PDB file of C-alpha atoms in Angstrom:
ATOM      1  CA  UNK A 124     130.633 -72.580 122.086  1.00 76.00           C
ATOM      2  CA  UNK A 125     131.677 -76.363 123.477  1.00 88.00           C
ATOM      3  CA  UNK A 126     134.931 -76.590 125.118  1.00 91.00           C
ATOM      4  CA  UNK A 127     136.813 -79.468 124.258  1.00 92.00           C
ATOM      5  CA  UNK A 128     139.031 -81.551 125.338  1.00 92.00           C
ATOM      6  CA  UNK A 129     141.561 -80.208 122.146  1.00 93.00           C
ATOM      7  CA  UNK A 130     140.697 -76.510 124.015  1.00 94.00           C
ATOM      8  CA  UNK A 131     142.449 -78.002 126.832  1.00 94.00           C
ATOM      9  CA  UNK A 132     145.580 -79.347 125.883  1.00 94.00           C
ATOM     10  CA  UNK A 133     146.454 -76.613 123.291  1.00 94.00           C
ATOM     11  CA  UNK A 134     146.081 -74.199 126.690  1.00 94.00           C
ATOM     12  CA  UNK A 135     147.578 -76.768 129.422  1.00 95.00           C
ATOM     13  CA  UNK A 136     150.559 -76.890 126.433  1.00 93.00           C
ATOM     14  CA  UNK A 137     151.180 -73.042 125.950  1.00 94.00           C
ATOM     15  CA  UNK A 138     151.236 -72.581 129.970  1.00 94.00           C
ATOM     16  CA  UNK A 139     153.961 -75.507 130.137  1.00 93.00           C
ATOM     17  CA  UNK A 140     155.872 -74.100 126.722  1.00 92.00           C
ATOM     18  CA  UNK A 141     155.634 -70.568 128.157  1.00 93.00           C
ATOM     19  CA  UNK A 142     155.673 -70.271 124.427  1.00 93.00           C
ATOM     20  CA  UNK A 143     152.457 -70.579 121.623  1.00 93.00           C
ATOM     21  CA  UNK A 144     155.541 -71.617 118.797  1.00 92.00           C
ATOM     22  CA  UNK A 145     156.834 -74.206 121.355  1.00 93.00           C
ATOM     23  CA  UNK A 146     153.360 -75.419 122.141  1.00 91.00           C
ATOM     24  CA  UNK A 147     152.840 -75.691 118.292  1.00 91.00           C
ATOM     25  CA  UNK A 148     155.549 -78.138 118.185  1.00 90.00           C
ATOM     26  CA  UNK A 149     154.883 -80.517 120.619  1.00 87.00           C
ATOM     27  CA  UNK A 150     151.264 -80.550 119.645  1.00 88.00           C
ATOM     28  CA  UNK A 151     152.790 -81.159 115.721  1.00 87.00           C
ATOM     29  CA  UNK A 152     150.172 -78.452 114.414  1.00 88.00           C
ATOM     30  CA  UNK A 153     151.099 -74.757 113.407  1.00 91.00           C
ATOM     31  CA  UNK A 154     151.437 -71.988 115.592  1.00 92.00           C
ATOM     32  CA  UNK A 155     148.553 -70.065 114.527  1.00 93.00           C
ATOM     33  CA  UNK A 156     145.718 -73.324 114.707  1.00 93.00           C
ATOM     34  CA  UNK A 157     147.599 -73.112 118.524  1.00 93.00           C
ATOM     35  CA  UNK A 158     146.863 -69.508 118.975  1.00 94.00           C
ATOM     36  CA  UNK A 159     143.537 -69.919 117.669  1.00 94.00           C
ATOM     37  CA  UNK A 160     142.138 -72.541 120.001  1.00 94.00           C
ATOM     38  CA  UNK A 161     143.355 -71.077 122.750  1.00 95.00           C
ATOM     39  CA  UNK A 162     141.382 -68.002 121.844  1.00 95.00           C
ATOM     40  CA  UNK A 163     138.363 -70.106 121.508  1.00 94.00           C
ATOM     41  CA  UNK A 164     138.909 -71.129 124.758  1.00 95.00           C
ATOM     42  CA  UNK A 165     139.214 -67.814 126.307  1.00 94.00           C
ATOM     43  CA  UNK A 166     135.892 -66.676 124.160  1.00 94.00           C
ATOM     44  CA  UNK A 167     134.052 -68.928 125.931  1.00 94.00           C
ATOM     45  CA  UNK A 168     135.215 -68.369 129.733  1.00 94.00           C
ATOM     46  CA  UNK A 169     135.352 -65.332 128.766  1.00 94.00           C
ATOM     47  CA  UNK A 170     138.242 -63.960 130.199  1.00 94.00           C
ATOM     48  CA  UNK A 171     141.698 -63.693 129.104  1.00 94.00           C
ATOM     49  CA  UNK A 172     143.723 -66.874 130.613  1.00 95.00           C
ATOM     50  CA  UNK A 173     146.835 -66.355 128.840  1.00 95.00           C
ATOM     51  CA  UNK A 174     149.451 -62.844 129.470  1.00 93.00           C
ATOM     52  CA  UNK A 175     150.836 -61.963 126.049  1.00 90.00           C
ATOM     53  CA  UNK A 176     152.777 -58.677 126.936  1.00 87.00           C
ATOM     54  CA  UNK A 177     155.237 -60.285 128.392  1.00 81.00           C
ATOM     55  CA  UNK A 178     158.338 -62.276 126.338  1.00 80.00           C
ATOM     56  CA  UNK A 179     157.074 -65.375 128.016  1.00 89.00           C
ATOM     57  CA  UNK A 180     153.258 -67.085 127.544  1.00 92.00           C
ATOM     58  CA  UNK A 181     151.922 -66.989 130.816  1.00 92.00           C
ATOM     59  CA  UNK A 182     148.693 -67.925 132.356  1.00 94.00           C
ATOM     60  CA  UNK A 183     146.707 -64.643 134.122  1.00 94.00           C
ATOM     61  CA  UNK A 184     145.284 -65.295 137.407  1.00 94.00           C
ATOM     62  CA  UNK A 185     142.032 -66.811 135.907  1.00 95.00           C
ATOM     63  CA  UNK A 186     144.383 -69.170 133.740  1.00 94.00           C
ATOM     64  CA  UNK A 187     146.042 -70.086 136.759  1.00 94.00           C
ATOM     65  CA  UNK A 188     142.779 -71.299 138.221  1.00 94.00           C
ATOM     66  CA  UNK A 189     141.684 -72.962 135.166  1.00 95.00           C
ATOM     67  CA  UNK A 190     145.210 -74.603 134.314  1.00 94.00           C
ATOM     68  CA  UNK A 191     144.857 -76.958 137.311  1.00 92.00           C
ATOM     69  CA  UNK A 192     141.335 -78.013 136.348  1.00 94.00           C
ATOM     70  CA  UNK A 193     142.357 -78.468 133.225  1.00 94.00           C
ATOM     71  CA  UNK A 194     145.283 -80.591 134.078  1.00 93.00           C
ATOM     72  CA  UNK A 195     142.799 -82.823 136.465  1.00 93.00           C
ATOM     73  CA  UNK A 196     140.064 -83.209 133.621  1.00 94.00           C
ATOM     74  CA  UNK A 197     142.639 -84.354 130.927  1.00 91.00           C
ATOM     75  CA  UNK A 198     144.616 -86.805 132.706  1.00 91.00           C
ATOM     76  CA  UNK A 199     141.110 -88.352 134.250  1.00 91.00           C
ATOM     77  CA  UNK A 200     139.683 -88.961 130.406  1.00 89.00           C
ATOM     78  CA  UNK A 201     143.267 -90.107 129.769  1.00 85.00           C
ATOM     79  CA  UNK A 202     143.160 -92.939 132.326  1.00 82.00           C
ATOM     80  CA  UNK A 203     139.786 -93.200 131.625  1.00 83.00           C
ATOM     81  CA  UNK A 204     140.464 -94.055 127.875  1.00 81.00           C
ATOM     82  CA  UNK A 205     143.230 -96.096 129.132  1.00 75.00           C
ATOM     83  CA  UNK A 206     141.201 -98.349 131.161  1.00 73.00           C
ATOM     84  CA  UNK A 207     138.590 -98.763 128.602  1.00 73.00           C
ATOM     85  CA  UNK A 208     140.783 -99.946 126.428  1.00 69.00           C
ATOM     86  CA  UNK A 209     142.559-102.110 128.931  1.00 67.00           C
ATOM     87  CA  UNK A 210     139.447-104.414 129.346  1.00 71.00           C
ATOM     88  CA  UNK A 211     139.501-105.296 125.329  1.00 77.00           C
ATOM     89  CA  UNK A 212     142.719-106.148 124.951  1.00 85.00           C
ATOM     90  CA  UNK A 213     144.450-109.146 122.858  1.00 91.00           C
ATOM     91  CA  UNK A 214     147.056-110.832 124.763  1.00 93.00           C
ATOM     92  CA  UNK A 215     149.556-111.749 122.526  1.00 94.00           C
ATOM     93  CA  UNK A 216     151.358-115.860 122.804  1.00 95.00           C
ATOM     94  CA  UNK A 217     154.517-116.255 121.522  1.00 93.00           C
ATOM     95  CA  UNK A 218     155.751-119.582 120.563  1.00 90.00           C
ATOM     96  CA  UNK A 219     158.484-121.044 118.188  1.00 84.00           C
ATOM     97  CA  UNK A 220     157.448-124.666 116.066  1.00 76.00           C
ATOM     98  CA  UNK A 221     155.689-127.393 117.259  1.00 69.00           C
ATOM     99  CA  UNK A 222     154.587-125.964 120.828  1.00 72.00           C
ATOM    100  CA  UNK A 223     150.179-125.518 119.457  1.00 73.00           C
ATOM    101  CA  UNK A 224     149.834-128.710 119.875  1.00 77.00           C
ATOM    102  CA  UNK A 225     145.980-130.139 120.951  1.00 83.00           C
ATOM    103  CA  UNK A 226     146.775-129.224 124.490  1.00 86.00           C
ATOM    104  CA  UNK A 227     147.712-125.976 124.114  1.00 90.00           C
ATOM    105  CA  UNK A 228     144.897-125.128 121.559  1.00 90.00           C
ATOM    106  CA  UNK A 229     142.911-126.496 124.248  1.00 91.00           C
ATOM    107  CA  UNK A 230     143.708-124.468 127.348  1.00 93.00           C
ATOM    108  CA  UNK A 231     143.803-121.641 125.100  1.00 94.00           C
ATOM    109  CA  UNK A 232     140.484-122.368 123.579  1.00 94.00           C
ATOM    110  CA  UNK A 233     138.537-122.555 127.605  1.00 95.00           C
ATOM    111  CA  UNK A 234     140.245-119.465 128.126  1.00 95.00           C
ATOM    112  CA  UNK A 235     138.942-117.900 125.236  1.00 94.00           C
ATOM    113  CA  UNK A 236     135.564-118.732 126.059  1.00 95.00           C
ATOM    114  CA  UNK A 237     136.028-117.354 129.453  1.00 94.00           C
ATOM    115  CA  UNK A 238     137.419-114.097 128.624  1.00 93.00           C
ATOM    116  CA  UNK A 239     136.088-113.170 125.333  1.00 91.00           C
ATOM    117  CA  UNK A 240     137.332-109.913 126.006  1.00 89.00           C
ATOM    118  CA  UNK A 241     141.216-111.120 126.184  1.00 92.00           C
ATOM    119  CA  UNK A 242     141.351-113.190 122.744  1.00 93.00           C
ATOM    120  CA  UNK A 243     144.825-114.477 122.362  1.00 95.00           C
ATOM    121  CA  UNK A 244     146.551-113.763 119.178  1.00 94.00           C
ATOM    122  CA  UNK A 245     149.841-116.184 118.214  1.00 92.00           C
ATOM    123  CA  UNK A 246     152.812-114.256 117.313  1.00 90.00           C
ATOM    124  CA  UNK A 247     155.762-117.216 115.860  1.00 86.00           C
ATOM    125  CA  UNK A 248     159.225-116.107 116.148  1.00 80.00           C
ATOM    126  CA  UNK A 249     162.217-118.209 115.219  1.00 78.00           C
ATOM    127  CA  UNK A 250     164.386-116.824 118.578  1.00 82.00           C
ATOM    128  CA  UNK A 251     164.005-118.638 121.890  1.00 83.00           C
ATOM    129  CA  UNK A 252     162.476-115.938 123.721  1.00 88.00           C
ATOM    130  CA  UNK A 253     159.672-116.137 121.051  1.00 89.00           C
ATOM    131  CA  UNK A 254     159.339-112.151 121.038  1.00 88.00           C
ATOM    132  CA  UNK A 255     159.613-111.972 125.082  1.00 89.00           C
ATOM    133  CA  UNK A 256     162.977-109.718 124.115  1.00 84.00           C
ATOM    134  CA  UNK A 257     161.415-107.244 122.330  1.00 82.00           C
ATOM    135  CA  UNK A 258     157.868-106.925 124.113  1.00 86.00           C
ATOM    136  CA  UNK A 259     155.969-107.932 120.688  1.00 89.00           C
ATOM    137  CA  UNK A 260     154.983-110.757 123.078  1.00 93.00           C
ATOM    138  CA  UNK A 261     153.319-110.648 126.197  1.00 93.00           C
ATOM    139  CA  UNK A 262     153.522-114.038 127.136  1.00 95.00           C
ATOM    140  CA  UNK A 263     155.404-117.213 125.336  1.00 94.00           C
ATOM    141  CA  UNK A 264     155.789-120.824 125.576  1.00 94.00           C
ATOM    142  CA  UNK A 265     159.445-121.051 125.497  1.00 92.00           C
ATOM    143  CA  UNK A 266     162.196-124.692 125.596  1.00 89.00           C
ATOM    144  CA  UNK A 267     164.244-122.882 127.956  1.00 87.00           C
ATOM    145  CA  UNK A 268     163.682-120.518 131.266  1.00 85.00           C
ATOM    146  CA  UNK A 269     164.795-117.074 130.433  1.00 84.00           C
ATOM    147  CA  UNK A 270     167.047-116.001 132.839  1.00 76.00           C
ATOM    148  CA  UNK A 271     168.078-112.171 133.467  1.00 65.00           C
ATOM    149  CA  UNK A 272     170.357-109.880 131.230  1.00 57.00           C
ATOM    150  CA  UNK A 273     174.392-109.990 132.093  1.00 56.00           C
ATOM    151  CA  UNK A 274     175.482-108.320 135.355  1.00 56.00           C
ATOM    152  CA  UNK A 275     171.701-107.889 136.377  1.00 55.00           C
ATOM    153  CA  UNK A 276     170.983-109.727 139.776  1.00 49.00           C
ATOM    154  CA  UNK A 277     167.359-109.810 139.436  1.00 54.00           C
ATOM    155  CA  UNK A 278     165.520-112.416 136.768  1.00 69.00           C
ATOM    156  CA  UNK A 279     163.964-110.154 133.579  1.00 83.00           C
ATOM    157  CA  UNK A 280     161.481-112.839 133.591  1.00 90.00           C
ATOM    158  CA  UNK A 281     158.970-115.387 135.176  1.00 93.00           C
ATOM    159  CA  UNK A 282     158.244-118.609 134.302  1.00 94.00           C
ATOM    160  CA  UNK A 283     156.433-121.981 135.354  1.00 94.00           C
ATOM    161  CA  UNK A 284     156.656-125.183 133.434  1.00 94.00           C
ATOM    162  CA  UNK A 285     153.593-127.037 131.723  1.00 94.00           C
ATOM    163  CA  UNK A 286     154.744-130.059 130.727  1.00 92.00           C
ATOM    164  CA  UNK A 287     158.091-132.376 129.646  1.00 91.00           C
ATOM    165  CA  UNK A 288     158.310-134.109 126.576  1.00 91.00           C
ATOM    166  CA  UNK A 289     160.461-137.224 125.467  1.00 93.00           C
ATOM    167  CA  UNK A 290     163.060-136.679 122.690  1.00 93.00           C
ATOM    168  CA  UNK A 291     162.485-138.160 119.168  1.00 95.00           C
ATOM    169  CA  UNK A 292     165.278-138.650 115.835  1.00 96.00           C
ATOM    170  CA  UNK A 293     163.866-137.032 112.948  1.00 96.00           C
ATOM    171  CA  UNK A 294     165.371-138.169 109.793  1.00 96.00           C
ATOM    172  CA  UNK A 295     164.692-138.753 106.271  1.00 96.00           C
ATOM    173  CA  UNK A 296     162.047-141.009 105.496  1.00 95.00           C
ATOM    174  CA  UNK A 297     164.327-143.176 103.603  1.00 95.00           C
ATOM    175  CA  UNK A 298     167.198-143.189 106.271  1.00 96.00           C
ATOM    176  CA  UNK A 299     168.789-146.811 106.815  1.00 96.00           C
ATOM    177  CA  UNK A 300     167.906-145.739 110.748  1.00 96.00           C
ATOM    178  CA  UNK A 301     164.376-144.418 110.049  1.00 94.00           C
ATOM    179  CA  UNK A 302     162.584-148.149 110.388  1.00 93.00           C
ATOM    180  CA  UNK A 303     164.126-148.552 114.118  1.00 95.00           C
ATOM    181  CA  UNK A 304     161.848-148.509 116.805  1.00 94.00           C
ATOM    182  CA  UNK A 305     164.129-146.798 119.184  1.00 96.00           C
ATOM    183  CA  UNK A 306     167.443-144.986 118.990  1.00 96.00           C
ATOM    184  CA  UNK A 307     170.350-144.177 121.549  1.00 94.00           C
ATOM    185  CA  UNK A 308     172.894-141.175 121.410  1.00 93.00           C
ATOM    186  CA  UNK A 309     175.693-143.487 120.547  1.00 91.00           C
ATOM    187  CA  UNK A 310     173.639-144.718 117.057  1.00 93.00           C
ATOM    188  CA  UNK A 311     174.234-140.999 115.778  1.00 94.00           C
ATOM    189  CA  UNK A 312     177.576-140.439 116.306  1.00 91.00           C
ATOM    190  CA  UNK A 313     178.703-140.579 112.560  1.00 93.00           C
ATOM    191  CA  UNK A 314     175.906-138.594 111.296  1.00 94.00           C
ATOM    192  CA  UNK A 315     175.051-135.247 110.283  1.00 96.00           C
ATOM    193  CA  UNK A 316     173.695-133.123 113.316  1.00 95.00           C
ATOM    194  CA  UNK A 317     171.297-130.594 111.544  1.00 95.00           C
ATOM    195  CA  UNK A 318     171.170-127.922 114.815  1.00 93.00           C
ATOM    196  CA  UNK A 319     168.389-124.809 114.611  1.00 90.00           C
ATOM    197  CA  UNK A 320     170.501-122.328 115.994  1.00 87.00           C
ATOM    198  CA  UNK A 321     167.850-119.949 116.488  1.00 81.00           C
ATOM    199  CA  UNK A 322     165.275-121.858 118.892  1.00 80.00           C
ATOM    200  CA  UNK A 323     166.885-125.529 118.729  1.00 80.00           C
ATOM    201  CA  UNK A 324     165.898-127.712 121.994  1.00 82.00           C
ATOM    202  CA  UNK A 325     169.495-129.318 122.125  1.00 85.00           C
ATOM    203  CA  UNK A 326     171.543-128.507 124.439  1.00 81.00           C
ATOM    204  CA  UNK A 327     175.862-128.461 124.114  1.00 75.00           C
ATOM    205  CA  UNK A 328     175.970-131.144 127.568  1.00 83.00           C
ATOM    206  CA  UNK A 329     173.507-133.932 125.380  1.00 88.00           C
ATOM    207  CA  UNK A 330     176.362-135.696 124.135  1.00 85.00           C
ATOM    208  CA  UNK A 331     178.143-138.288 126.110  1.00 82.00           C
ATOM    209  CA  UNK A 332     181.949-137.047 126.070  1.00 84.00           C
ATOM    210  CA  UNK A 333     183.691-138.636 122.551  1.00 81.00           C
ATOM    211  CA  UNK A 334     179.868-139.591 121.510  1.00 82.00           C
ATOM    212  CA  UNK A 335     178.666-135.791 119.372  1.00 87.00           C
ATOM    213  CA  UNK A 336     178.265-136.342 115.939  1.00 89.00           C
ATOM    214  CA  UNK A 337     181.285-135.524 113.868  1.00 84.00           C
ATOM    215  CA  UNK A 338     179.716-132.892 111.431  1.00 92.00           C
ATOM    216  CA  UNK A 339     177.133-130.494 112.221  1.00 93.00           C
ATOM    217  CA  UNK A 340     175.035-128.284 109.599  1.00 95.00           C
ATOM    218  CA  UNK A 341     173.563-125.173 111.598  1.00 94.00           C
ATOM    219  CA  UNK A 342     170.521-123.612 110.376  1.00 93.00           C
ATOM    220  CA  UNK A 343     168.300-120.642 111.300  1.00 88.00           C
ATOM    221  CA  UNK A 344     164.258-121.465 110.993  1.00 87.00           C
ATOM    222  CA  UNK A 345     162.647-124.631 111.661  1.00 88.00           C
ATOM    223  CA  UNK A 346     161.649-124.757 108.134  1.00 89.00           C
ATOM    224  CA  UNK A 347     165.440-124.744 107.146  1.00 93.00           C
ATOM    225  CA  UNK A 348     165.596-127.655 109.791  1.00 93.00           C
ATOM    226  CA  UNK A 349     162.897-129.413 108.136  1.00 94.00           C
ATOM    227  CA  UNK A 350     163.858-129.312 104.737  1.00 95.00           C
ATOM    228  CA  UNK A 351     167.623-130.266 105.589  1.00 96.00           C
ATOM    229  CA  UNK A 352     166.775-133.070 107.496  1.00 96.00           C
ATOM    230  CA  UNK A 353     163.692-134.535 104.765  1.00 95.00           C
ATOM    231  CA  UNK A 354     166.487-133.949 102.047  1.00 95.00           C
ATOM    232  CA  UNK A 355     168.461-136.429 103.979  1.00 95.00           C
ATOM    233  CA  UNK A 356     171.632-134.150 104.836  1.00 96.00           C
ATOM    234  CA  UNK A 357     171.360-134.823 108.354  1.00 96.00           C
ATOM    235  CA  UNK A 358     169.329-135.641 111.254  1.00 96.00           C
ATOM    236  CA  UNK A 359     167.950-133.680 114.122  1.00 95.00           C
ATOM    237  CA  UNK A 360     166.073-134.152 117.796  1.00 94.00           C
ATOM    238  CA  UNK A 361     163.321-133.161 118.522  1.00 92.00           C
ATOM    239  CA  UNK A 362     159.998-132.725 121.234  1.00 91.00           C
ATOM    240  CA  UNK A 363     157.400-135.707 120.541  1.00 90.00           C
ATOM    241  CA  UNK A 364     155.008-132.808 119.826  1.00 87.00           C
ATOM    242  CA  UNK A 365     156.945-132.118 116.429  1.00 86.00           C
ATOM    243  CA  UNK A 366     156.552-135.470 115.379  1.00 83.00           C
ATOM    244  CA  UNK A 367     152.861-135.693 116.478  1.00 81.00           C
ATOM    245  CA  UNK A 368     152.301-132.852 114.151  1.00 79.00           C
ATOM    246  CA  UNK A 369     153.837-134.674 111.180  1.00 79.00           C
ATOM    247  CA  UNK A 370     155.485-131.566 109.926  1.00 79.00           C
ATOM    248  CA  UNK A 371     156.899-132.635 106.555  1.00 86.00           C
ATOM    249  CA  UNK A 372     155.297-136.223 104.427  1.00 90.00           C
ATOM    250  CA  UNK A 373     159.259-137.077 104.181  1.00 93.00           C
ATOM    251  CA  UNK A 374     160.375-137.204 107.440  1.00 95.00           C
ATOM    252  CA  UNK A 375     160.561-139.966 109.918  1.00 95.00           C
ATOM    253  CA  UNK A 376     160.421-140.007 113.827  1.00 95.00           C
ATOM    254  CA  UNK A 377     162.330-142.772 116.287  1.00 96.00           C
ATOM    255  CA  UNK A 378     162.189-142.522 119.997  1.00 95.00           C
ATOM    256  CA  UNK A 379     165.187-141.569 121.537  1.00 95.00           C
ATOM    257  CA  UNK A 380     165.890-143.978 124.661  1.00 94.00           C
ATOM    258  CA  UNK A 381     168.535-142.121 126.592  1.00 91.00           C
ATOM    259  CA  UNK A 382     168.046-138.563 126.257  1.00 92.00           C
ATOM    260  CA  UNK A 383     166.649-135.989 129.332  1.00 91.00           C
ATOM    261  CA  UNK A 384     163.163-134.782 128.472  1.00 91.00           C
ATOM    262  CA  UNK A 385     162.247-131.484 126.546  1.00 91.00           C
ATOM    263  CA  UNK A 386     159.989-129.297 129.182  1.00 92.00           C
ATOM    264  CA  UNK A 387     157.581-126.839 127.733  1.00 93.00           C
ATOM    265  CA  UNK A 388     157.855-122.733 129.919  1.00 94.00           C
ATOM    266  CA  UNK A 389     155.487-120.274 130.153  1.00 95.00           C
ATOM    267  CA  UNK A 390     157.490-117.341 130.643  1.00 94.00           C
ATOM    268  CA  UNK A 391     156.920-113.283 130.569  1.00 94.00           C
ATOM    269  CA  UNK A 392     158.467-110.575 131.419  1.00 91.00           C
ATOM    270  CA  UNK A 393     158.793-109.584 134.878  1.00 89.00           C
ATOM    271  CA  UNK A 394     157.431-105.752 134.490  1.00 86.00           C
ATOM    272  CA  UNK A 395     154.867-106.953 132.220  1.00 87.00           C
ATOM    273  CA  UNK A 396     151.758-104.864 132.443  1.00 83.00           C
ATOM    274  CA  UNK A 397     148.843-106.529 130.684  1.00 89.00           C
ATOM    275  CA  UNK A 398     145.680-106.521 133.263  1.00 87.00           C
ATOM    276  CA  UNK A 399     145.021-110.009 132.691  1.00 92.00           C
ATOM    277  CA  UNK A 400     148.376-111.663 132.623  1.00 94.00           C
ATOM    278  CA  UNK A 401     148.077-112.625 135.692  1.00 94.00           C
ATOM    279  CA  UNK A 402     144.378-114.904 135.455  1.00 95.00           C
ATOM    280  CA  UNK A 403     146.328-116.197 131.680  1.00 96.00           C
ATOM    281  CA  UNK A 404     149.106-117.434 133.598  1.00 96.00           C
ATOM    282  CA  UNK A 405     146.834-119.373 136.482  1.00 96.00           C
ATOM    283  CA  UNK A 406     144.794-120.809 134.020  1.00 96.00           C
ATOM    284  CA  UNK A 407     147.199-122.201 132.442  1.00 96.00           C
ATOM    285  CA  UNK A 408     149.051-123.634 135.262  1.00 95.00           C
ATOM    286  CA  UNK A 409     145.346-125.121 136.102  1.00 94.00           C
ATOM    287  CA  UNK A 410     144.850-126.576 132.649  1.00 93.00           C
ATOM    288  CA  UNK A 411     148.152-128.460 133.060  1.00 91.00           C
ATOM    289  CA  UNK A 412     147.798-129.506 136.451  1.00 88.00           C
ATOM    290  CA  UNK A 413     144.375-131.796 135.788  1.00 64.00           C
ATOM    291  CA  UNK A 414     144.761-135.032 134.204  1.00 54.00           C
ATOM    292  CA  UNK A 415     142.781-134.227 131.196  1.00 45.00           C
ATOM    293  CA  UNK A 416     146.093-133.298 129.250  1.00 44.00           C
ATOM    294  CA  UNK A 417     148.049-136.223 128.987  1.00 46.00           C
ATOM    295  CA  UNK A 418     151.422-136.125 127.358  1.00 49.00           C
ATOM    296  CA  UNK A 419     151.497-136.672 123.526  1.00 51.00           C
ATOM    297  CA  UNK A 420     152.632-139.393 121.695  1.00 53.00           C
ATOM    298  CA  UNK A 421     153.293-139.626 118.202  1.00 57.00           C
ATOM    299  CA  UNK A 422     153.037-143.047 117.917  1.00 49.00           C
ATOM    300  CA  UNK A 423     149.927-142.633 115.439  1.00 41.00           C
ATOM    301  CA  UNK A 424     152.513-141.726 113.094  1.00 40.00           C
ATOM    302  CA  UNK A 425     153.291-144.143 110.559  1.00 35.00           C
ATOM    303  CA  UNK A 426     156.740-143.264 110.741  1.00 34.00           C
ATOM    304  CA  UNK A 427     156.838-144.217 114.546  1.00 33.00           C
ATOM    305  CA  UNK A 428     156.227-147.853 115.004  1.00 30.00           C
TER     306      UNK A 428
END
């Protein structure tokens, strides 16, 4: 008879147990399939390697022996499986709106090529940790560094930033302020702030004191942001790179003059464990050091004289 590895476990798990019922259970399969491999197992040492006279399961003195071979050989396919699967492995991007722009699809293209092993899969999220949180992310392009959880000295996360952005209006297409050229904070002050609460890029300081628009309509996805702001119930700011990818026909984009620029994060998680997080994150602070990703400008839109 082969011995497998299922011989193994079911016999490494009744000499931890002490116990074939308790073995059963933490295997999930019956007590006698338990009982029954373990037998197989002793057919083909032949010896006995479990004690049943006793009230406890316990290995004999040649189950002793085998137990810590057993142990050894396991846990070295184990981490043997583990690293096999290690070197194909997806590395997942999280990102929330407008941040796959051409340069991003870029660097993430070379590295492709260069690890085929390590494709990256997108994962969009409307929260500003773009799955970071949760680990359904391994890495994300993020508006904001993360910083660490409440009453925790160290930083959850690392980050290094790719790139800033200017700010743009969005409005309705057929906005009285929408054929402008450029805009200042004080031109918005009576209108409608449409604010994504979930991953917005505006921060409470923008506003010059007595200058914040008097109503604001919060909303949860960028969709809902698009759609308030094209149905003209407000306006909203927003990254160049939104307006570069023209994300609705009926909305219109105006430089704003006297707003801070939007940067662009790479963050992950500090105890992140992916074996090539570390060459994802150098290559992409390569690709954004060289010149050949200049920042973009949505000027080719027709909205954006």
């Amino acid at each position: 008879m082969t011995v497998e590895l299922r011989h193994l476990r079911a016999f490494i798990a009744v000499c931890e147990a002490r116990s074939f019922t308790h073995a059963a259970t933490r295997m999930m399969v019956s007590q006698p399939v338990v009982s029954r491999t373990v037998r197989q197992l002793e057919k083909a040492v032949g010896a006995e390697l479990i004690d049943r006279r006793t009230g406890e399961a316990r290995p004999t003195e040649a189950g002793t022996v085998l137990l810590e071979h057993a142990r050894a050989t396991v846990a070295k396919f184990d981490h043997a499986l583990s690293s096999a699967r290690s070197v194909s492995r997806p590395l997942l991007l999280g990102y929330t709106w407008s941040m796959l722009d051409s340069r991003i699809m870029g660097a993430v293209e070379t590295w492709e090529s260069e690890h085929p092993l390590h494709p990256i899969i997108t994962r969009r999220g409307d929260d500003r940790l773009a799955g970071l949180g949760d680990g359904s992310t391994d890495v994300a392009l993020v508006r904001e560094q993360p910083t660490g959880r409440p009453g925790h000295p160290e930083n959850d996360y690392q980050s290094l930033t790719l790139l800033s952005e200017d700010r743009y209006v969005a409005l309705s297409r057929d906005h009285p302020l929408s054929g402008r050229s450029v805009l200042r904070l004080e031109d918005l002050t009576t209108e409608v702030f449409v604010d994504n609460t979930a991953s917005g890029t505006v921060p409470s300081g923008l506003w010059p004191p007595g200058r914040a628009p008097q109503e604001r309509l919060p909303v949860e996805t960028f969709e809902d942001w698009t759609f308030a702001i094209a149905a003209g119930r407000g306006i909203g700011l927003t990254p160049a790179s939104t307006a570069a990818l023209r994300p609705h026909p009926s909305l219109a984009f105006v430089a704003l003059a006297d707003a801070p620029a939007v940067d662009l994060h790479l963050a992950w998680r500090a105890d992140a464990e992916h074996p090539a997080l570390g060459a994802f994150t150098g290559h992409m602070k390569l690709a954004f050091a060289r010149p050949s990703h200049p920042p973009v400008s949505p000027h080719a839109s027709p909205s954006c004289p």
